[in-house]
Amino acid sequence: ATCYSLKMPETQQIPTEEVQLEIYLFNGQKVKVNILTSDQTEDVLEAVASKLDLPDELVGYFSLFLVQERGDGGCTYVRKLQEFELPYVSITSLHSPDYRIVLRKSYWDTAYDSDVMDDRVGLNLLYAQTVSDVERGWILVNKEQHRQLKSLQEKGSKKEFIRLAQTLKYYGYIKFDPCITDFPEKGCHVIVGAGNNELNFHVKLPSDQMKEGSFKVTRMRCWRVTSSVPVANGTANPSSSSKCDVKLELAFEYLMSKDRLQWVTITSPQAIMMSICLQSMVDELMVKKSGGSIKKMQKKRLNGSFQRSDSQQAVKSPPLLDSPDPSREQVVKLSTKLSSVSLRGLSSSNSASDISGNDFHGNYAFEGIGDDDL
């Protein structure tokens, strides 16, 4: 269960006309598509797929995301564009060149990678995204693994590159900007990652110790996103508060142990994006449980504007991986654990014990979904 709303720009006064919209790929390439200002997310996604010659049966494996470029070269995921959104309106209403719409895979189960890699365009898109995730440190890579990846990249072995990356910690995760959580205690700084049907926490305790732990989506009874504004003189005045004053929180009720539920709160400007990630994980698990498929045959446009032509845009290979940053901090491994979510001491290794150290027992929050489905 979720309760959040997206405040969308007013569209009544925007005339419907043909415009050009830029969609970014993870190799830095831009795809320019001709759309209508009134086109919704699905229409724009179809236009991008057509321009790239991505097969119809793979369109449902990808989504459009609104991101904000940062001065340090990184990017912040604002949200996945929803079906009812008008992407052109969403991006232009921000009045900032820092915002972009990017194409990224929309599924969590790495088993679906095989479907995507069977197609040339799908393989190139997934490969470019994987290289980008390694470069920005979203995927945990040691020096030897980095050497192997770079060797495969130099050989042009894209499938082998992805298959090796699949074995690495945090492959397929979306990482969020540093924020605040009340677990295991109030005011802890945390970096949250979403992937593998969980929210992963890298928590800095008041003692400056670093801990890691994961919250499985199958053990979340519900979650909610709330917003608030500072209170002055006993009253809140949203109209006088700037955008940066609004505080967003994601709170989820978690089955810590049998018969014990506890609320965990994350305070982050990206709370809505985190909630969207949780919802898409649940949706995917339910589809798998029912024996369905995430393949979506997109509806065809009646006019001919999105028909395939001989001028499809090829997806270029990203540049070679840079050498590992020697200044990147190595976090000391700690052996202690916190509470029943098994917060673990952080390590730069990628051992099986680091990944499987947070098994749970008890009833699951979503009917018909258990750890066997993960």
Coordinates of N, CA, C and O in Angstrom, one line a residue, residues 159-337:
K159 N 28.5 -9.4 -24.2 CA 27.7 -10.4 -23.4 C 28.5 -10.9 -22.2 O 28.0 -11.0 -21.1
E160 N 29.8 -11.2 -22.5 CA 30.6 -11.7 -21.4 C 30.8 -10.6 -20.4 O 30.9 -10.9 -19.2
F161 N 30.9 -9.4 -20.8 CA 31.1 -8.3 -19.8 C 29.9 -8.2 -18.9 O 30.0 -8.1 -17.7
I162 N 28.7 -8.3 -19.5 CA 27.4 -8.2 -18.7 C 27.3 -9.5 -17.8 O 27.0 -9.3 -16.6
R163 N 27.7 -10.6 -18.3 CA 27.6 -11.9 -17.5 C 28.5 -11.8 -16.3 O 28.2 -12.2 -15.2
L164 N 29.7 -11.2 -16.5 CA 30.6 -11.0 -15.3 C 30.1 -10.0 -14.4 O 30.1 -10.2 -13.1
A165 N 29.5 -8.9 -14.9 CA 28.9 -7.9 -14.0 C 27.8 -8.5 -13.2 O 27.6 -8.1 -12.0
Q166 N 27.0 -9.4 -13.8 CA 25.9 -10.0 -13.1 C 26.3 -10.7 -11.8 O 25.5 -10.8 -10.9
T167 N 27.5 -11.1 -11.7 CA 28.0 -11.9 -10.6 C 28.5 -10.9 -9.5 O 28.9 -11.4 -8.4
L168 N 28.6 -9.6 -9.8 CA 29.2 -8.7 -8.8 C 28.1 -8.1 -7.9 O 26.9 -8.0 -8.3
K169 N 28.5 -7.6 -6.8 CA 27.6 -7.1 -5.8 C 27.0 -5.8 -6.3 O 27.7 -4.9 -6.8
Y170 N 25.7 -5.7 -6.1 CA 24.9 -4.5 -6.4 C 24.7 -4.3 -7.9 O 24.3 -3.3 -8.4
Y171 N 24.9 -5.4 -8.7 CA 24.5 -5.3 -10.1 C 23.0 -5.1 -10.2 O 22.2 -5.8 -9.6
G172 N 22.6 -4.2 -11.0 CA 21.2 -3.9 -11.3 C 20.5 -3.0 -10.2 O 19.3 -2.7 -10.3
Y173 N 21.3 -2.5 -9.2 CA 20.8 -1.7 -8.2 C 20.7 -0.2 -8.7 O 21.6 0.2 -9.5
I174 N 19.8 0.6 -8.2 CA 19.8 2.0 -8.3 C 20.2 2.6 -7.0 O 19.7 2.2 -5.9
K175 N 21.2 3.4 -7.0 CA 21.7 4.0 -5.8 C 21.2 5.4 -5.6 O 21.1 6.2 -6.6
F176 N 20.9 5.8 -4.4 CA 20.3 7.1 -4.1 C 21.3 8.0 -3.4 O 22.3 7.5 -2.8
D177 N 21.1 9.3 -3.4 CA 22.0 10.2 -2.7 C 22.0 10.0 -1.2 O 21.0 9.5 -0.7
P178 N 23.1 10.3 -0.5 CA 23.1 10.2 1.0 C 21.9 10.9 1.6 O 21.5 12.0 1.2
C179 N 21.3 10.3 2.6 CA 20.1 10.8 3.2 C 20.1 10.4 4.7 O 21.1 10.0 5.2
I180 N 19.0 10.5 5.4 CA 18.9 10.3 6.8 C 17.8 9.2 7.1 O 16.8 9.1 6.4
T181 N 18.1 8.3 8.1 CA 17.2 7.3 8.5 C 17.1 7.3 10.0 O 18.0 7.8 10.7
D182 N 16.0 6.7 10.5 CA 15.9 6.5 12.0 C 16.2 5.1 12.4 O 15.9 4.7 13.5
F183 N 16.8 4.3 11.5 CA 17.2 2.9 11.8 C 18.7 2.7 11.6 O 19.2 3.1 10.6
P184 N 19.4 2.2 12.6 CA 18.9 1.6 13.8 C 18.7 2.6 14.9 O 18.1 2.3 16.0
E185 N 19.0 3.9 14.7 CA 18.7 4.9 15.6 C 18.5 6.2 14.9 O 18.9 6.4 13.7
K186 N 17.8 7.2 15.5 CA 17.5 8.4 14.8 C 18.7 9.2 14.4 O 19.7 9.2 15.0
G187 N 18.6 9.8 13.2 CA 19.6 10.7 12.7 C 20.8 10.1 12.1 O 21.8 10.7 11.9
C188 N 20.7 8.8 11.7 CA 21.8 8.1 11.1 C 21.9 8.5 9.6 O 20.9 8.5 8.9
H189 N 23.1 8.8 9.1 CA 23.3 9.0 7.7 C 23.3 7.6 7.0 O 23.9 6.7 7.5
V190 N 22.7 7.6 5.8 CA 22.6 6.3 5.1 C 22.6 6.6 3.6 O 22.2 7.6 3.1
I191 N 23.2 5.6 2.9 CA 23.1 5.5 1.4 C 22.2 4.3 1.1 O 22.5 3.2 1.5
V192 N 21.1 4.6 0.4 CA 20.2 3.5 0.1 C 20.3 3.1 -1.3 O 20.6 3.9 -2.2
G193 N 20.3 1.8 -1.5 CA 20.2 1.2 -2.9 C 19.0 0.3 -3.0 O 18.6 -0.4 -2.1
A194 N 18.4 0.3 -4.2 CA 17.3 -0.5 -4.5 C 17.6 -1.5 -5.6 O 18.1 -1.2 -6.7
G195 N 17.4 -2.8 -5.3 CA 17.7 -3.9 -6.2 C 17.5 -5.2 -5.5 O 17.4 -5.3 -4.3
N196 N 17.4 -6.3 -6.3 CA 17.3 -7.6 -5.8 C 16.2 -7.8 -4.8 O 16.2 -8.4 -3.8
N197 N 15.0 -7.0 -5.1 CA 13.8 -7.1 -4.3 C 14.1 -6.7 -2.8 O 13.6 -7.2 -1.9
E198 N 14.9 -5.6 -2.7 CA 15.2 -5.1 -1.3 C 15.7 -3.7 -1.4 O 16.0 -3.1 -2.5
L199 N 15.7 -3.0 -0.2 CA 16.3 -1.8 0.0 C 17.6 -2.1 0.8 O 17.5 -2.6 1.9
N200 N 18.7 -1.7 0.3 CA 20.0 -2.0 0.9 C 20.5 -0.7 1.6 O 20.4 0.4 1.0
F201 N 20.9 -0.8 2.9 CA 21.3 0.3 3.7 C 22.8 0.3 3.9 O 23.3 -0.8 4.4
H202 N 23.5 1.4 3.7 CA 24.9 1.6 4.2 C 24.8 2.7 5.2 O 24.6 3.9 4.8
V203 N 24.8 2.3 6.5 CA 24.5 3.3 7.5 C 25.8 3.7 8.3 O 26.6 2.9 8.6
K204 N 25.9 5.0 8.5 CA 26.9 5.5 9.4 C 26.3 5.8 10.7 O 25.5 6.7 10.9
L205 N 26.8 5.1 11.7 CA 26.3 5.3 13.1 C 26.9 6.5 13.7 O 28.0 7.0 13.3
P206 N 26.3 7.0 14.8 CA 26.9 8.1 15.5 C 28.4 7.9 16.0 O 29.1 8.8 16.1
S207 N 28.7 6.6 16.2 CA 30.0 6.2 16.6 C 31.0 6.2 15.4 O 32.2 5.9 15.5
D208 N 30.5 6.6 14.2 CA 31.3 6.6 12.9 C 31.5 5.2 12.4 O 32.2 5.1 11.4
Q209 N 31.0 4.2 13.0 CA 31.0 2.8 12.4 C 30.1 2.8 11.2 O 29.0 3.4 11.2
M210 N 30.5 2.0 10.2 CA 29.7 1.8 9.0 C 29.1 0.4 9.1 O 29.7 -0.6 9.3
K211 N 27.8 0.3 8.8 CA 27.0 -0.9 8.8 C 26.3 -1.1 7.5 O 25.9 -0.1 6.9
E212 N 26.0 -2.3 7.2 CA 25.2 -2.6 6.0 C 24.1 -3.6 6.3 O 24.3 -4.5 7.1
G213 N 23.0 -3.4 5.7 CA 21.9 -4.4 5.9 C 20.9 -4.2 4.9 O 20.9 -3.2 4.1
S214 N 19.9 -5.1 4.8 CA 18.9 -5.1 3.7 C 17.5 -5.3 4.2 O 17.4 -6.1 5.2
F215 N 16.6 -4.7 3.6 CA 15.2 -4.8 4.0 C 14.5 -5.4 2.7 O 14.3 -4.8 1.7
K216 N 14.0 -6.7 2.9 CA 13.3 -7.4 1.8 C 11.9 -6.8 1.5 O 11.2 -6.6 2.5
V217 N 11.6 -6.6 0.3 CA 10.3 -6.1 0.0 C 9.2 -7.0 0.4 O 8.0 -6.6 0.7
T218 N 9.5 -8.3 0.4 CA 8.5 -9.3 0.8 C 8.1 -9.3 2.3 O 7.2 -10.0 2.7
R219 N 8.9 -8.6 3.1 CA 8.6 -8.5 4.5 C 8.1 -7.1 4.9 O 8.0 -6.7 6.0
M220 N 7.8 -6.2 3.9 CA 7.2 -4.9 4.1 C 5.7 -5.1 4.0 O 5.2 -5.5 3.0
R221 N 5.0 -4.7 5.1 CA 3.6 -4.8 5.1 C 3.0 -3.7 4.3 O 2.0 -3.9 3.6
C222 N 3.5 -2.5 4.4 CA 3.1 -1.4 3.6 C 4.1 -0.3 3.7 O 5.1 -0.4 4.5
W223 N 4.0 0.7 2.9 CA 4.8 1.9 3.0 C 4.1 3.1 2.5 O 3.0 3.1 1.9
R224 N 4.6 4.3 2.9 CA 3.9 5.5 2.5 C 5.0 6.6 2.3 O 6.1 6.5 2.9
V225 N 4.7 7.6 1.5 CA 5.5 8.8 1.3 C 4.7 10.0 1.8 O 3.6 10.2 1.4
T226 N 5.4 10.8 2.7 CA 4.7 12.0 3.2 C 5.6 13.2 2.9 O 6.8 13.1 2.8
S227 N 5.0 14.3 2.9 CA 5.7 15.6 2.7 C 5.3 16.5 3.8 O 4.2 16.5 4.3
S228 N 6.2 17.4 4.2 CA 5.9 18.4 5.2 C 6.8 19.6 5.0 O 7.8 19.6 4.3
V229 N 6.3 20.7 5.6 CA 7.0 22.0 5.5 C 7.4 22.5 6.9 O 6.7 22.1 7.9
P230 N 8.4 23.3 7.0 CA 8.8 23.8 8.4 C 7.6 24.5 9.0 O 6.8 25.2 8.4
V231 N 7.5 24.4 10.3 CA 6.5 25.1 11.1 C 7.1 26.3 11.7 O 8.1 26.3 12.4
A232 N 6.4 27.5 11.5 CA 6.9 28.7 12.1 C 5.7 29.3 12.9 O 4.6 29.4 12.3
N233 N 5.9 29.7 14.1 CA 4.9 30.3 14.9 C 3.7 29.4 15.1 O 2.5 29.9 15.1
G234 N 4.0 28.1 15.1 CA 2.9 27.2 15.3 C 2.1 26.8 14.1 O 1.2 26.0 14.2
T235 N 2.4 27.4 12.9 CA 1.6 27.1 11.7 C 2.6 26.8 10.6 O 3.6 27.4 10.5
A236 N 2.1 26.0 9.7 CA 2.9 25.7 8.5 C 2.3 26.5 7.3 O 1.1 26.5 7.1
N237 N 3.2 27.2 6.6 CA 2.7 28.0 5.5 C 3.4 27.5 4.2 O 4.4 28.0 3.8
P238 N 2.8 26.5 3.5 CA 3.4 26.0 2.3 C 3.7 27.1 1.2 O 4.7 27.0 0.5
S239 N 2.8 28.1 1.1 CA 3.0 29.1 0.1 C 4.3 29.9 0.3 O 4.8 30.4 -0.7
S240 N 4.7 30.0 1.5 CA 5.9 30.8 1.7 C 7.2 30.0 1.8 O 8.2 30.5 2.0
S241 N 7.0 28.7 1.6 CA 8.2 27.8 1.7 C 8.7 27.6 0.3 O 8.0 27.3 -0.6
S242 N 10.0 27.6 0.2 CA 10.6 27.3 -1.1 C 10.6 25.8 -1.3 O 10.4 25.0 -0.4
K243 N 10.9 25.4 -2.5 CA 10.9 24.0 -2.9 C 11.8 23.2 -2.0 O 11.5 22.1 -1.6
C244 N 13.0 23.7 -1.7 CA 14.0 23.0 -0.9 C 13.6 22.8 0.5 O 14.2 22.0 1.3
D245 N 12.6 23.6 1.0 CA 12.1 23.4 2.4 C 11.2 22.2 2.6 O 11.0 21.8 3.7
V246 N 10.6 21.8 1.5 CA 9.7 20.6 1.7 C 10.5 19.4 2.0 O 11.5 19.0 1.3
K247 N 10.1 18.7 3.0 CA 10.7 17.4 3.5 C 9.9 16.2 3.0 O 8.7 16.1 3.4
L248 N 10.5 15.3 2.3 CA 9.9 14.1 1.9 C 10.4 12.9 2.7 O 11.6 12.8 3.0
E249 N 9.5 12.0 3.1 CA 9.9 10.9 3.9 C 9.2 9.6 3.3 O 8.0 9.6 3.0
L250 N 10.0 8.6 3.2 CA 9.5 7.2 2.9 C 9.5 6.4 4.2 O 10.6 6.3 4.8
A251 N 8.4 5.9 4.6 CA 8.3 5.1 5.8 C 7.7 3.7 5.4 O 6.7 3.7 4.7
F252 N 8.3 2.6 5.9 CA 7.7 1.3 5.6 C 7.6 0.5 6.9 O 8.5 0.7 7.8
E253 N 6.6 -0.3 7.0 CA 6.4 -1.1 8.2 C 7.0 -2.5 7.8 O 6.5 -3.2 6.9
Y254 N 7.9 -2.9 8.6 CA 8.8 -4.1 8.3 C 8.6 -5.2 9.4 O 8.6 -4.9 10.6
L255 N 8.5 -6.4 8.9 CA 8.4 -7.6 9.7 C 9.8 -7.9 10.2 O 10.6 -8.7 9.6
M256 N 10.2 -7.4 11.4 CA 11.5 -7.6 11.9 C 11.7 -9.1 12.4 O 12.8 -9.6 12.2
S257 N 10.7 -9.6 13.0 CA 10.7 -11.0 13.4 C 9.3 -11.4 13.5 O 8.4 -10.6 13.3
K258 N 9.1 -12.7 13.8 CA 7.7 -13.2 13.9 C 6.9 -12.4 14.9 O 7.3 -12.2 16.0
D259 N 5.8 -11.8 14.4 CA 4.8 -11.1 15.2 C 5.4 -9.7 15.7 O 4.9 -9.1 16.6
R260 N 6.5 -9.2 15.1 CA 7.0 -7.9 15.5 C 7.2 -7.1 14.2 O 8.1 -7.3 13.4
L261 N 6.4 -6.0 14.1 CA 6.5 -5.1 13.0 C 7.1 -3.8 13.5 O 6.8 -3.4 14.7
Q262 N 7.9 -3.1 12.7 CA 8.5 -1.9 13.1 C 8.5 -0.9 11.9 O 8.8 -1.3 10.8
W263 N 8.2 0.3 12.1 CA 8.3 1.4 11.1 C 9.7 1.8 11.0 O 10.4 2.1 12.0
V264 N 10.2 1.9 9.7 CA 11.5 2.5 9.4 C 11.3 3.6 8.5 O 10.6 3.5 7.5
T265 N 12.0 4.8 8.8 CA 11.7 6.0 8.0 C 13.0 6.5 7.3 O 14.1 6.4 8.0
I266 N 12.9 6.9 6.1 CA 14.0 7.5 5.3 C 13.6 8.9 4.9 O 12.5 9.1 4.4
T267 N 14.4 9.9 5.3 CA 14.1 11.2 4.9 C 15.0 11.6 3.7 O 16.3 11.6 3.8
S268 N 14.4 11.8 2.6 CA 15.2 12.0 1.3 C 14.3 12.7 0.3 O 13.2 12.4 0.1
P269 N 14.9 13.6 -0.5 CA 14.2 14.2 -1.6 C 13.8 13.2 -2.7 O 13.0 13.4 -3.5
Q270 N 14.5 12.0 -2.6 CA 14.2 10.9 -3.6 C 13.2 9.9 -3.0 O 13.1 8.8 -3.6
A271 N 12.4 10.3 -2.0 CA 11.5 9.3 -1.4 C 10.5 8.8 -2.4 O 10.1 7.6 -2.3
I272 N 10.0 9.6 -3.3 CA 9.0 9.1 -4.3 C 9.7 8.1 -5.2 O 9.1 7.1 -5.5
M273 N 10.9 8.4 -5.6 CA 11.6 7.4 -6.5 C 11.8 6.1 -5.8 O 11.6 5.0 -6.4
M274 N 12.1 6.1 -4.5 CA 12.3 4.9 -3.7 C 11.0 4.1 -3.7 O 11.0 2.9 -3.8
S275 N 9.9 4.8 -3.5 CA 8.6 4.2 -3.4 C 8.2 3.6 -4.7 O 7.7 2.5 -4.8
I276 N 8.5 4.3 -5.8 CA 8.2 3.7 -7.2 C 9.1 2.4 -7.4 O 8.6 1.5 -8.0
C277 N 10.3 2.4 -6.9 CA 11.1 1.2 -7.0 C 10.5 0.0 -6.3 O 10.4 -1.1 -6.8
L278 N 10.0 0.3 -5.0 CA 9.4 -0.8 -4.2 C 8.1 -1.3 -4.9 O 7.9 -2.5 -5.0
Q279 N 7.3 -0.4 -5.5 CA 6.1 -0.8 -6.1 C 6.4 -1.7 -7.4 O 5.7 -2.7 -7.6
S280 N 7.4 -1.3 -8.1 CA 7.7 -2.0 -9.3 C 8.3 -3.4 -9.0 O 8.1 -4.4 -9.7
M281 N 9.0 -3.5 -7.8 CA 9.5 -4.8 -7.4 C 8.3 -5.7 -7.1 O 8.3 -6.9 -7.5
V282 N 7.4 -5.2 -6.3 CA 6.2 -6.0 -6.0 C 5.4 -6.4 -7.2 O 5.0 -7.6 -7.4
D283 N 5.2 -5.5 -8.1 CA 4.5 -5.8 -9.4 C 5.2 -6.9 -10.1 O 4.5 -7.8 -10.7
E284 N 6.5 -6.8 -10.2 CA 7.3 -7.9 -11.0 C 7.1 -9.2 -10.3 O 7.0 -10.2 -10.9
L285 N 7.2 -9.2 -8.9 CA 7.1 -10.5 -8.2 C 5.7 -11.1 -8.4 O 5.5 -12.3 -8.6
M286 N 4.7 -10.2 -8.5 CA 3.3 -10.7 -8.7 C 3.1 -11.3 -10.1 O 2.4 -12.3 -10.3
V287 N 3.7 -10.6 -11.0 CA 3.7 -11.1 -12.4 C 4.3 -12.5 -12.5 O 3.8 -13.4 -13.1
K288 N 5.5 -12.6 -11.9 CA 6.2 -13.9 -11.9 C 5.4 -15.0 -11.2 O 5.4 -16.1 -11.7
K289 N 4.8 -14.6 -10.1 CA 4.0 -15.6 -9.3 C 2.9 -16.1 -10.1 O 2.5 -17.3 -10.0
S290 N 2.3 -15.3 -10.9 CA 1.1 -15.7 -11.7 C 1.5 -16.3 -13.0 O 0.6 -16.7 -13.8
G291 N 2.8 -16.5 -13.2 CA 3.2 -17.1 -14.5 C 3.2 -16.2 -15.7 O 3.3 -16.6 -16.8
G292 N 3.1 -14.9 -15.4 CA 3.0 -13.9 -16.5 C 4.4 -13.5 -17.0 O 5.4 -14.1 -16.6
S293 N 4.4 -12.5 -17.9 CA 5.6 -12.0 -18.5 C 5.6 -10.5 -18.4 O 4.5 -9.9 -18.5
I294 N 6.8 -9.9 -18.3 CA 6.9 -8.5 -18.4 C 6.9 -7.9 -19.8 O 6.9 -6.7 -20.0
K295 N 6.9 -8.8 -20.8 CA 6.8 -8.3 -22.1 C 5.5 -7.5 -22.4 O 4.5 -8.0 -22.0
K296 N 5.7 -6.4 -23.0 CA 4.5 -5.6 -23.3 C 4.5 -5.2 -24.8 O 5.4 -4.6 -25.2
M297 N 3.5 -5.7 -25.5 CA 3.3 -5.3 -26.8 C 2.7 -3.9 -26.8 O 1.6 -3.6 -26.5
Q298 N 3.5 -2.9 -27.2 CA 3.1 -1.5 -27.2 C 2.0 -1.3 -28.3 O 2.1 -1.8 -29.4
K299 N 1.1 -0.4 -28.0 CA 0.1 -0.1 -29.0 C 0.7 0.7 -30.2 O 1.6 1.4 -30.0
K300 N 0.2 0.4 -31.4 CA 0.7 1.1 -32.5 C 0.0 2.4 -32.8 O -1.2 2.6 -32.5
R301 N 0.8 3.4 -33.2 CA 0.2 4.7 -33.5 C -0.5 4.6 -34.8 O 0.0 4.0 -35.8
L302 N -1.6 5.2 -34.9 CA -2.4 5.2 -36.2 C -1.7 6.0 -37.3 O -1.8 5.6 -38.4
N303 N -1.1 7.1 -36.9 CA -0.4 7.9 -37.9 C 0.9 7.2 -38.2 O 1.3 6.3 -37.5
G304 N 1.6 7.6 -39.2 CA 2.8 7.0 -39.6 C 4.0 7.5 -39.0 O 5.1 7.2 -39.5
S305 N 3.9 8.4 -38.0 CA 5.1 9.1 -37.6 C 6.1 8.2 -36.9 O 7.3 8.6 -36.8
F306 N 5.7 7.1 -36.3 CA 6.6 6.2 -35.6 C 7.0 5.0 -36.3 O 7.5 4.0 -35.8
Q307 N 6.7 4.9 -37.6 CA 7.0 3.8 -38.4 C 8.5 3.6 -38.6 O 9.2 4.6 -38.6
R308 N 9.0 2.4 -38.6 CA 10.4 2.2 -38.8 C 10.9 2.7 -40.2 O 10.1 2.7 -41.1
S309 N 12.1 3.2 -40.2 CA 12.6 3.7 -41.5 C 14.0 3.1 -41.6 O 14.5 2.3 -40.8
D310 N 14.7 3.5 -42.7 CA 16.1 3.0 -42.9 C 17.1 3.8 -42.2 O 18.3 3.5 -42.3
S311 N 16.7 4.8 -41.4 CA 17.6 5.7 -40.7 C 17.6 5.5 -39.2 O 17.6 6.5 -38.5
Q312 N 17.5 4.2 -38.8 CA 17.6 4.0 -37.3 C 18.9 4.5 -36.7 O 19.9 4.5 -37.4
Q313 N 18.8 4.9 -35.5 CA 20.0 5.4 -34.8 C 20.7 4.3 -34.1 O 20.1 3.6 -33.3
A314 N 22.0 4.1 -34.4 CA 22.7 3.0 -33.8 C 23.1 3.4 -32.4 O 23.4 4.6 -32.1
V315 N 23.2 2.4 -31.5 CA 23.7 2.7 -30.1 C 25.2 2.5 -30.1 O 25.7 1.4 -30.4
K316 N 25.9 3.5 -29.8 CA 27.4 3.5 -29.9 C 27.9 2.9 -28.6 O 27.3 3.0 -27.5
S317 N 29.1 2.3 -28.7 CA 29.7 1.7 -27.5 C 30.3 2.8 -26.6 O 30.8 3.8 -27.1
P318 N 30.2 2.6 -25.3 CA 30.7 3.7 -24.4 C 32.2 3.6 -24.4 O 32.8 2.6 -24.8
P319 N 32.9 4.6 -23.9 CA 34.4 4.6 -23.8 C 34.9 3.5 -22.8 O 34.1 3.1 -22.0
L320 N 36.2 3.2 -22.9 CA 36.7 2.2 -22.0 C 36.7 2.6 -20.6 O 36.7 3.8 -20.3
L321 N 36.6 1.6 -19.7 CA 36.5 1.9 -18.3 C 37.8 2.7 -17.8 O 38.9 2.3 -18.3
D322 N 37.6 3.6 -17.0 CA 38.8 4.3 -16.3 C 39.4 3.4 -15.3 O 38.8 2.4 -14.8
S323 N 40.7 3.6 -15.0 CA 41.3 2.8 -13.9 C 40.6 3.1 -12.6 O 40.0 4.2 -12.4
P324 N 40.6 2.1 -11.7 CA 39.9 2.3 -10.4 C 40.5 3.5 -9.7 O 41.7 3.8 -9.8
D325 N 39.7 4.2 -9.0 CA 40.1 5.4 -8.2 C 40.8 4.9 -6.9 O 40.2 4.4 -6.0
P326 N 42.1 5.1 -6.8 CA 42.8 4.7 -5.6 C 42.4 5.4 -4.3 O 42.7 5.0 -3.2
S327 N 41.8 6.6 -4.5 CA 41.4 7.4 -3.4 C 40.1 7.0 -2.8 O 39.7 7.5 -1.8
R328 N 39.4 6.1 -3.5 CA 38.1 5.6 -3.0 C 38.3 4.9 -1.6 O 39.1 4.0 -1.5
E329 N 37.6 5.3 -0.6 CA 37.8 4.7 0.7 C 37.5 3.2 0.7 O 36.5 2.7 0.2
Q330 N 38.3 2.5 1.4 CA 38.0 1.1 1.7 C 37.4 1.0 3.1 O 38.0 1.5 4.1
V331 N 36.2 0.5 3.2 CA 35.5 0.5 4.5 C 36.0 -0.7 5.3 O 36.0 -1.9 4.8
V332 N 36.3 -0.5 6.6 CA 36.8 -1.6 7.5 C 35.6 -2.6 7.8 O 34.5 -2.1 8.0
K333 N 35.9 -3.8 7.6 CA 34.9 -4.9 7.9 C 34.7 -5.0 9.4 O 35.6 -5.1 10.2
L334 N 33.4 -5.0 9.8 CA 33.1 -5.2 11.3 C 32.3 -6.5 11.4 O 31.5 -6.8 10.5
S335 N 32.5 -7.1 12.5 CA 31.8 -8.4 12.7 C 30.5 -8.4 13.4 O 29.7 -9.3 13.4
T336 N 30.2 -7.2 14.0 CA 29.0 -7.2 14.8 C 27.8 -7.0 13.9 O 27.8 -6.5 12.8
K337 N 26.6 -7.4 14.5 CA 25.3 -7.2 13.8 C 24.4 -6.5 14.6 O 24.4 -6.5 15.9

